[in-house]
Coordinates of C-alpha atoms and ligand atoms in Angstrom, one line a residue:
M1 CA 0.1 -0.1 0.1
K2 CA 1.2 3.3 -0.8
V3 CA 0.4 6.8 0.7
L4 CA -0.1 9.7 -1.8
K5 CA -0.3 13.3 -0.2
F6 CA -1.5 16.2 -2.4
G7 CA -0.8 19.6 -1.2
G8 CA -3.0 22.8 -1.3
T9 CA -2.2 23.9 -4.9
S10 CA -2.7 20.2 -6.1
V11 CA -6.4 20.7 -5.0
G12 CA -6.4 24.3 -5.6
S13 CA -9.1 24.4 -8.3
P14 CA -11.7 22.0 -9.4
E15 CA -9.4 21.2 -12.5
R16 CA -6.5 20.3 -10.3
M17 CA -8.8 18.0 -8.1
H18 CA -9.9 16.2 -11.3
A19 CA -6.2 15.9 -12.3
V20 CA -5.5 14.3 -8.8
A21 CA -8.3 11.7 -9.3
E22 CA -6.5 10.7 -12.7
L23 CA -3.2 10.3 -10.8
I24 CA -4.5 8.2 -8.1
I25 CA -6.3 5.7 -10.6
R26 CA -3.1 5.5 -12.5
E27 CA -1.5 4.1 -9.5
P28 CA -1.8 0.4 -9.4
E29 CA -1.2 -0.5 -5.8
A30 CA -3.8 0.3 -3.1
K31 CA -3.3 3.8 -1.6
I32 CA -4.3 6.2 1.2
V33 CA -4.7 9.7 -0.3
V34 CA -3.9 12.3 2.2
L35 CA -5.1 15.8 1.2
S36 CA -4.3 19.5 2.3
A37 CA -7.0 22.0 2.3
V38 CA -7.5 23.9 -0.9
S39 CA -4.8 26.4 -1.3
G40 CA -5.4 29.7 0.4
T41 CA -8.2 28.2 2.7
T42 CA -6.1 27.7 5.7
N43 CA -4.7 31.2 5.4
T44 CA -8.4 32.5 5.2
L45 CA -9.3 30.4 8.3
V46 CA -6.4 32.1 10.1
N47 CA -7.9 35.4 9.1
I48 CA -11.2 34.6 10.4
S49 CA -9.6 33.4 13.7
M50 CA -7.8 36.5 14.0
A51 CA -10.8 38.7 13.4
L52 CA -12.7 36.8 16.2
A53 CA -9.6 37.2 18.5
D54 CA -9.7 40.9 17.9
Q55 CA -13.6 40.9 18.6
Q56 CA -14.3 41.9 15.1
K57 CA -17.2 39.5 14.5
D58 CA -18.6 41.3 11.5
K59 CA -15.3 41.2 9.7
A60 CA -15.1 37.4 10.4
L61 CA -18.6 36.9 9.1
G62 CA -17.6 38.8 5.9
I63 CA -14.7 36.6 5.2
I64 CA -16.8 33.4 6.0
E65 CA -19.4 34.7 3.6
Q66 CA -16.8 35.2 0.8
L67 CA -15.2 31.9 1.4
H68 CA -18.6 30.2 1.4
Q69 CA -19.3 31.7 -2.1
D70 CA -15.8 30.4 -3.4
Y71 CA -16.7 27.1 -2.2
L72 CA -20.1 27.0 -3.8
H73 CA -18.5 28.1 -7.1
Y74 CA -15.8 25.4 -6.6
V75 CA -18.4 22.6 -6.1
D76 CA -20.3 23.8 -9.2
H77 CA -17.1 23.4 -11.3
L78 CA -15.9 20.2 -9.6
L79 CA -19.1 18.0 -10.1
N80 CA -21.2 17.5 -13.2
N81 CA -24.5 16.0 -12.5
E82 CA -27.2 17.9 -10.7
E83 CA -27.5 15.4 -7.8
A84 CA -23.9 15.2 -7.0
K85 CA -23.9 19.2 -7.0
A86 CA -26.6 19.2 -4.6
T87 CA -24.9 16.8 -2.2
G88 CA -21.7 18.8 -2.6
K89 CA -23.4 22.1 -1.9
E90 CA -24.9 20.5 1.3
V91 CA -21.6 19.5 2.4
V92 CA -20.3 23.0 1.9
D93 CA -23.4 24.8 3.5
A94 CA -23.0 22.4 6.5
H95 CA -19.4 23.5 7.1
F96 CA -20.1 27.2 6.7
A97 CA -23.2 26.8 9.1
A98 CA -20.8 25.4 11.5
L99 CA -18.3 28.2 11.0
R100 CA -20.7 30.8 11.5
S101 CA -22.0 29.2 14.6
M102 CA -18.5 29.2 16.0
T103 CA -18.5 33.0 15.7
R104 CA -21.4 33.0 18.2
E105 CA -19.2 31.3 21.0
D106 CA -16.6 33.0 23.1
F107 CA -13.4 32.8 21.0
N108 CA -10.7 30.6 22.6
A109 CA -7.8 28.3 21.4
D110 CA -10.1 25.3 21.0
I111 CA -12.6 27.1 18.7
E112 CA -9.4 28.5 16.7
K113 CA -8.3 24.9 16.1
E114 CA -11.8 23.9 15.2
I115 CA -12.0 26.7 12.6
L116 CA -8.5 25.8 11.1
A117 CA -9.8 22.2 10.7
Q118 CA -12.4 23.0 8.3
G119 CA -10.2 23.2 5.2
E120 CA -9.0 19.7 5.2
L121 CA -12.5 18.4 6.2
L122 CA -13.9 20.3 3.2
S123 CA -11.3 19.2 0.6
T124 CA -11.4 15.6 1.4
K125 CA -15.4 15.3 1.5
L126 CA -15.4 17.1 -1.8
F127 CA -12.9 14.9 -3.4
C128 CA -14.9 11.9 -2.2
A129 CA -17.9 13.4 -3.8
Y130 CA -16.0 13.6 -7.1
L131 CA -14.6 10.1 -7.0
K132 CA -18.2 8.8 -6.3
E133 CA -19.7 10.8 -9.2
Q134 CA -16.8 9.2 -11.3
H135 CA -17.7 5.9 -9.9
I136 CA -14.3 5.3 -8.3
Q137 CA -14.8 3.4 -5.1
A138 CA -13.2 5.2 -2.3
V139 CA -13.7 5.3 1.6
L140 CA -13.2 8.3 3.6
L141 CA -11.1 7.5 6.9
P142 CA -11.5 10.6 9.2
A143 CA -8.1 11.5 10.4
L144 CA -9.6 12.4 13.8
D145 CA -10.3 8.7 14.2
F146 CA -6.5 7.7 14.2
M147 CA -4.4 10.8 14.3
R148 CA -3.6 12.0 17.9
I149 CA -1.0 14.1 19.7
D150 CA 0.0 13.7 23.2
E151 CA 0.3 16.3 26.0
H152 CA 3.7 17.3 24.6
N153 CA 2.1 17.7 21.1
E154 CA 4.0 14.6 19.8
P155 CA 2.1 12.3 17.4
D156 CA 1.1 9.1 19.1
L157 CA 2.3 6.6 16.3
D158 CA 1.1 3.5 18.2
H159 CA -2.4 4.9 18.4
T160 CA -2.4 5.7 14.6
E161 CA -1.2 2.2 14.0
E162 CA -3.7 0.3 16.0
Q163 CA -6.6 2.5 14.8
L164 CA -5.8 2.5 11.1
K165 CA -5.2 -1.3 11.0
A166 CA -8.7 -1.8 12.4
L167 CA -10.2 0.6 9.9
L168 CA -8.4 -0.9 6.9
T169 CA -9.4 -4.5 8.0
Q170 CA -13.0 -3.2 7.8
H171 CA -12.6 -2.5 4.2
Q172 CA -10.4 -5.2 2.6
E173 CA -11.9 -5.1 -0.7
V174 CA -11.3 -1.2 -1.1
S175 CA -8.1 0.3 -2.8
V176 CA -8.6 3.9 -2.4
F177 CA -8.9 5.5 1.0
V178 CA -8.9 9.3 1.5
T179 CA -8.1 11.2 4.7
Q180 CA -7.3 14.6 5.8
G181 CA -3.7 15.9 6.3
Y182 CA -2.9 18.3 9.3
I183 CA -5.7 17.7 11.7
C184 CA -5.7 15.5 14.7
L185 CA -7.1 15.0 18.2
N186 CA -5.0 16.2 21.2
S187 CA -4.8 14.7 24.6
Q188 CA -7.9 16.3 25.7
N189 CA -9.7 14.6 22.9
R190 CA -10.2 18.1 21.1
I191 CA -9.7 19.0 17.5
D192 CA -5.9 20.1 17.0
N193 CA -3.4 20.2 14.2
L194 CA 0.2 19.4 13.2
Q195 CA 1.2 23.0 12.7
R196 CA 1.0 24.8 9.5
G197 CA 2.2 22.7 6.4
G198 CA 1.6 19.5 8.6
S199 CA -0.1 17.5 5.9
D200 CA 3.3 16.2 4.9
Y201 CA 3.7 15.2 8.5
T202 CA 0.4 13.2 8.5
A203 CA 1.5 11.5 5.1
S204 CA 4.7 10.3 6.8
L205 CA 3.0 9.3 10.0
V206 CA 0.4 7.3 8.1
G207 CA 3.2 5.9 5.8
A208 CA 5.2 4.6 8.8
A209 CA 2.0 3.3 10.6
I210 CA 0.8 1.1 7.7
R211 CA 4.5 0.3 6.7
A212 CA 3.7 1.6 3.3
S213 CA 5.9 0.8 0.3
E214 CA 6.2 4.3 -0.6
I215 CA 5.2 7.8 0.5
Q216 CA 4.5 10.2 -2.3
I217 CA 4.3 13.9 -1.6
W218 CA 2.7 15.6 -4.7
T219 CA 3.2 19.4 -4.8
D220 CA 3.7 21.9 -7.6
I221 CA 7.4 21.7 -8.0
D222 CA 9.4 18.8 -9.5
G223 CA 11.2 17.6 -6.5
M224 CA 13.7 19.2 -4.1
H225 CA 16.0 21.5 -5.9
N226 CA 19.6 21.9 -5.4
N227 CA 19.1 25.5 -4.5
D228 CA 16.4 28.0 -3.7
P229 CA 14.7 28.5 -7.2
R230 CA 13.1 31.9 -6.0
I231 CA 16.7 33.2 -5.5
V232 CA 18.9 31.3 -7.8
K233 CA 18.3 31.1 -11.6
R234 CA 19.7 27.7 -12.6
T235 CA 18.6 25.2 -10.2
F236 CA 17.6 21.6 -10.8
P237 CA 15.9 18.9 -9.0
V238 CA 17.9 16.5 -7.0
A239 CA 17.2 12.9 -8.1
K240 CA 18.1 11.3 -4.9
L241 CA 18.7 12.3 -1.4
S242 CA 19.3 10.3 1.8
F243 CA 16.9 10.7 4.8
D244 CA 19.5 12.7 6.7
E245 CA 20.1 15.2 3.8
A246 CA 16.4 15.7 3.3
A247 CA 15.9 16.4 6.9
E248 CA 18.6 19.0 7.1
L249 CA 17.4 20.6 3.8
A250 CA 13.9 20.8 5.0
Y251 CA 14.8 22.1 8.4
F252 CA 17.1 24.6 7.0
G253 CA 14.6 26.3 4.6
A254 CA 13.8 24.1 1.7
K255 CA 10.0 25.0 1.7
I256 CA 8.8 21.9 -0.3
L257 CA 8.7 19.6 2.8
H258 CA 7.6 20.1 6.4
P259 CA 10.7 19.7 8.5
S260 CA 9.2 16.9 10.9
S261 CA 8.0 14.9 8.1
I262 CA 11.1 12.9 7.4
R263 CA 11.4 11.3 10.8
P264 CA 8.7 8.7 10.7
A265 CA 9.6 7.6 7.2
Q266 CA 13.0 7.4 8.1
W267 CA 12.2 5.4 11.4
A268 CA 10.1 2.9 9.3
N269 CA 12.5 3.1 6.4
I270 CA 10.0 3.9 3.8
P271 CA 11.1 5.7 0.7
V272 CA 9.6 9.3 0.1
R273 CA 9.1 10.5 -3.5
L274 CA 8.5 14.1 -4.1
L275 CA 6.6 14.5 -7.3
N276 CA 4.8 17.4 -9.3
T277 CA 1.1 17.3 -10.2
M278 CA 1.7 19.6 -13.1
K279 CA 4.5 17.4 -14.4
P280 CA 3.6 13.9 -13.2
E281 CA 6.1 12.2 -15.7
A282 CA 9.0 14.0 -14.1
P283 CA 11.2 11.8 -11.9
G284 CA 11.1 14.2 -8.9
T285 CA 13.2 13.4 -5.9
L286 CA 13.6 10.1 -4.1
I287 CA 14.5 10.2 -0.5
S288 CA 15.6 7.1 1.0
S289 CA 18.2 5.5 3.2
H290 CA 20.4 4.9 0.2
G291 CA 20.6 8.6 -0.6
H292 CA 22.5 9.6 -3.9
D293 CA 25.3 8.4 -6.1
D294 CA 28.6 10.0 -5.8
R295 CA 27.9 13.7 -5.7
E296 CA 29.6 15.1 -2.6
I297 CA 27.7 18.3 -2.4
T298 CA 24.0 17.6 -3.0
A299 CA 22.1 20.9 -2.3
V300 CA 21.9 24.2 -0.5
A301 CA 19.2 25.8 1.6
A302 CA 19.0 28.8 3.7
K303 CA 17.0 29.8 6.9
D304 CA 16.2 33.4 7.7
G305 CA 15.4 35.2 10.8
I306 CA 18.2 33.8 12.7
T307 CA 19.8 35.5 15.8
A308 CA 23.5 34.9 16.7
I309 CA 24.3 35.1 20.4
K310 CA 27.9 35.4 21.7
I311 CA 28.8 35.0 25.3
K312 CA 32.3 35.8 26.1
S313 CA 33.7 35.2 29.4
S314 CA 37.1 34.5 30.9
R315 CA 35.4 32.4 33.4
M316 CA 35.0 29.8 30.7
L317 CA 38.8 29.3 30.3
L318 CA 39.7 26.0 31.5
A319 CA 36.4 25.5 33.3
Y320 CA 33.9 22.7 33.0
G321 CA 30.3 22.9 33.3
F322 CA 30.0 26.2 31.6
L323 CA 28.2 25.1 28.5
R324 CA 25.8 23.4 30.6
K325 CA 24.7 26.4 32.5
I326 CA 24.2 28.3 29.2
F327 CA 22.3 25.5 27.8
E328 CA 20.1 25.3 30.6
I329 CA 18.9 28.9 30.1
F330 CA 17.8 28.0 26.6
E331 CA 16.1 24.8 27.9
K332 CA 14.4 26.9 30.5
Y333 CA 12.9 29.1 27.9
K334 CA 12.1 26.0 25.6
T335 CA 14.2 27.8 22.7
P336 CA 16.0 25.4 20.4
I337 CA 19.7 26.0 19.4
D338 CA 20.6 25.4 15.9
L339 CA 24.4 26.1 15.5
I340 CA 27.1 26.3 18.0
T341 CA 30.8 27.3 17.8
T342 CA 33.1 27.7 20.7
S343 CA 36.6 29.1 21.4
E344 CA 38.3 28.8 24.8
V345 CA 36.8 32.0 26.0
A346 CA 33.6 32.5 24.1
V347 CA 30.7 30.5 22.8
S348 CA 28.5 31.6 19.7
L349 CA 25.1 30.1 19.1
T350 CA 22.1 30.7 17.0
I351 CA 18.4 30.5 17.7
D352 CA 15.5 31.2 15.3
N353 CA 12.7 31.5 18.0
Q354 CA 13.2 35.1 19.4
T355 CA 10.1 35.0 21.8
H356 CA 12.3 34.8 25.0
L357 CA 15.3 36.7 23.7
E358 CA 15.2 39.4 26.2
A359 CA 14.8 37.1 29.1
I360 CA 17.6 34.9 27.7
K361 CA 19.9 37.7 27.3
K362 CA 19.3 38.9 31.0
E363 CA 20.2 35.4 32.4
L364 CA 23.2 34.8 30.2
E365 CA 24.7 38.2 31.3
A366 CA 25.4 36.6 34.7
F367 CA 28.1 34.4 32.8
G368 CA 29.9 37.2 30.7
D369 CA 29.4 39.8 28.0
V370 CA 26.6 39.0 25.7
E371 CA 26.4 40.2 22.1
I372 CA 23.4 39.7 19.9
N373 CA 23.2 39.9 16.1
Q374 CA 19.7 39.6 14.5
N375 CA 18.8 39.3 10.8
H376 CA 21.1 36.6 10.1
T377 CA 20.8 33.5 7.7
I378 CA 22.0 30.0 7.9
V379 CA 23.1 28.7 4.7
C380 CA 23.1 25.0 4.9
V381 CA 25.2 23.1 2.5
V382 CA 24.3 19.3 2.4
G383 CA 25.8 16.3 1.0
N384 CA 27.8 13.3 1.5
M385 CA 31.0 14.7 3.2
P386 CA 32.9 12.1 5.3
F387 CA 35.8 13.7 7.1
R388 CA 38.4 11.8 5.2
K389 CA 37.3 13.3 1.9
V390 CA 39.5 16.4 1.7
G391 CA 38.9 19.8 0.0
I392 CA 35.0 20.0 0.5
L393 CA 35.1 22.8 3.2
K394 CA 37.7 24.6 1.0
K395 CA 35.5 24.4 -2.1
V396 CA 32.6 26.0 -0.3
I397 CA 34.6 28.6 1.4
N398 CA 36.3 29.5 -1.7
A399 CA 33.0 29.9 -3.5
I400 CA 32.1 32.8 -1.0
D401 CA 35.5 34.1 -0.2
D402 CA 34.6 37.7 -0.2
I403 CA 31.5 37.5 2.0
P404 CA 31.7 37.9 5.6
I405 CA 31.0 34.8 7.4
R406 CA 29.8 35.0 11.1
M407 CA 30.1 31.5 11.9
V408 CA 30.9 28.0 10.3
S409 CA 29.9 24.6 11.7
Y410 CA 31.6 21.8 10.2
G411 CA 32.1 18.2 11.5
G412 CA 28.8 18.0 13.6
S413 CA 27.6 15.3 11.1
K414 CA 28.9 14.2 7.7
F415 CA 25.9 15.6 6.0
N416 CA 26.1 19.3 6.3
I417 CA 28.1 22.4 6.6
S418 CA 26.3 25.5 8.2
I419 CA 27.4 28.8 7.4
L420 CA 26.1 32.0 9.3
I421 CA 26.0 35.2 7.4
D422 CA 24.2 38.5 7.6
S423 CA 21.0 38.2 5.6
Q424 CA 21.9 41.0 3.3
Y425 CA 24.5 38.6 1.7
K426 CA 22.1 35.8 1.3
N427 CA 21.3 36.2 -2.4
E428 CA 24.8 36.6 -3.2
T429 CA 25.9 33.6 -1.1
L430 CA 23.4 31.3 -2.6
N431 CA 24.1 32.4 -6.1
R432 CA 27.9 32.0 -5.8
L433 CA 27.6 28.6 -4.1
N434 CA 25.4 27.6 -7.1
E435 CA 27.8 28.8 -9.9
K436 CA 30.9 27.7 -8.3
I437 CA 29.8 24.2 -6.9
F438 CA 27.0 22.8 -8.9
F439 CA 27.7 24.3 -12.5
V440 CA 31.4 23.8 -12.4
E441 CA 30.9 20.3 -11.2
K442 CA 28.3 19.4 -13.8
V443 CA 30.5 20.2 -16.8
Ligands
LIG501 N1 -3.7 23.2 5.2 C1 -2.5 23.3 6.2 C2 -1.7 24.5 5.8 O1 -1.9 25.3 5.0 C3 -1.7 22.1 6.3 C4 -1.1 21.7 5.1 O2 -1.6 22.1 3.9 O3 -0.1 21.1 5.0 O4 -0.8 24.9 6.7
LIG502 MG1 3.0 22.1 2.3

C-alpha cells in the first residue's frame, strides 16, 4: 500500500482536483490519499480566527461569506451532475453553518483549532464526492479517528497504527482511501493540528503506521531543488537524497517539505518520493536510506530570521560545566539552538525563535558579555561529506571568499556544513555557491 499526499495547490481548483483523481487511478497499488486544504483556505481560516480574536465579528462573518461563495463556485465546477452538485452544496453549507455558529461562541484556542480544521474536512469530502460521481470506489477515513498528539504535542504513532489497522481491515476490498492531512485530536480529545504545513507530516506518520511501500508527496514543483529557485536562476531537482540530507534541507529552509515529516518515514525506512502534479512524468526526488550516487555536495538551503548570540567570559577558560549552565537557560525558555561554535573564552550560538530573547539575554549576562546579532541567515550545504574526503570545506569557502562569515559549523555530522551570514548577503551567497559548486561540477 502507498500513501499519496496532495498539497493545497494540487487541489487548488476543481480542474486540479480532477487531475488528482486521474493520478490516483493510474497508481496500481492500493493507497491512502492524504489531502491538504484547497490552497489559500487555511490562511483565510487564520484570518477569520484573527478577526474573532480581535472581537471583529462582522469582519469574520464577511470573510466567511466570501469563502462560502468561493466553495459553492468550486463545487459547481468540480461536479457534473445535478444530484452530485446538490450533495456537494449540502456539504459546503453544513461546514459554513458550523463556522458561523463558531463565531457566536466565546473565542478561544479550541475554537480556533476547530476553525482551522475546516479546510481539510472540506477538501476531502469534496474529493470523495467527485470520486463517487466518477464511480471510483473510495472510503473516507476521518483523520480524527486515528491521528492523535499527546500532551507534549507529539504524535502518538502506536495509536495511529492500531486504529488504522482496524479501519483498514473493515474495508479489505477497497483500494482507495482518502483522509485529511494536518488535523488530529489532542490529549484532551479536542480537535488540534500538526502545525502549518503539517499534511506532509500526516502522510509520513500514516506511511510509517501502515508500513507503506512508498510515501509520495505531490506538490507543484518537480522535487527538491539543489538551491532555492526563488533566488537562484539555474537550479535543478535533485534525483536522490538520503533521509538525513532531506531532513537537514527541510529544516534549513527548503519549503517543499515539512521539517518533521522525514522522521517517521526514516524510522520505518519507507522511501519518500517528491512529485509534481503539474508534471507527473518528471522523476522528482527520491528520499531513501540509500541517498544519492557520488555527488559530494547535493544541495543548498537557507533559513532566515536567525539570531546569533555570543557569550564571552574569561571564566570559561579551563572551566567545566560552563556550557551546561548556558544551555540550561535555553532549555528553561524552550528555545532550540541550531548552530554552535566555541573558542576557549567564548561561545557563539544561533536561535530562530526570538520569543524569549530578552529574558535569555538577561540570564546569560550573569556569565559574561553578551552580544546579539539579529537578521542573520543560516546557509546549509548538504551532501555526503565524510571527514576523510579532503577539500570540501575549501570548495565551499572559496566559492564565497569575499562574503563576511559570522560562524561556520562543520563536523557536527557528515551531511552538512552550516554557514551563518548577515541576511543582506544571502542572495549573493546562494548564487555564488550555485555557480561555483554545482555548475562547475556538472561540466
Ligand atoms: N492546510 C494546512 C496549511 O496550509 C496544512 C497543509 O497544507 O499542509 O498549513
Ligand atoms: Mg506544504
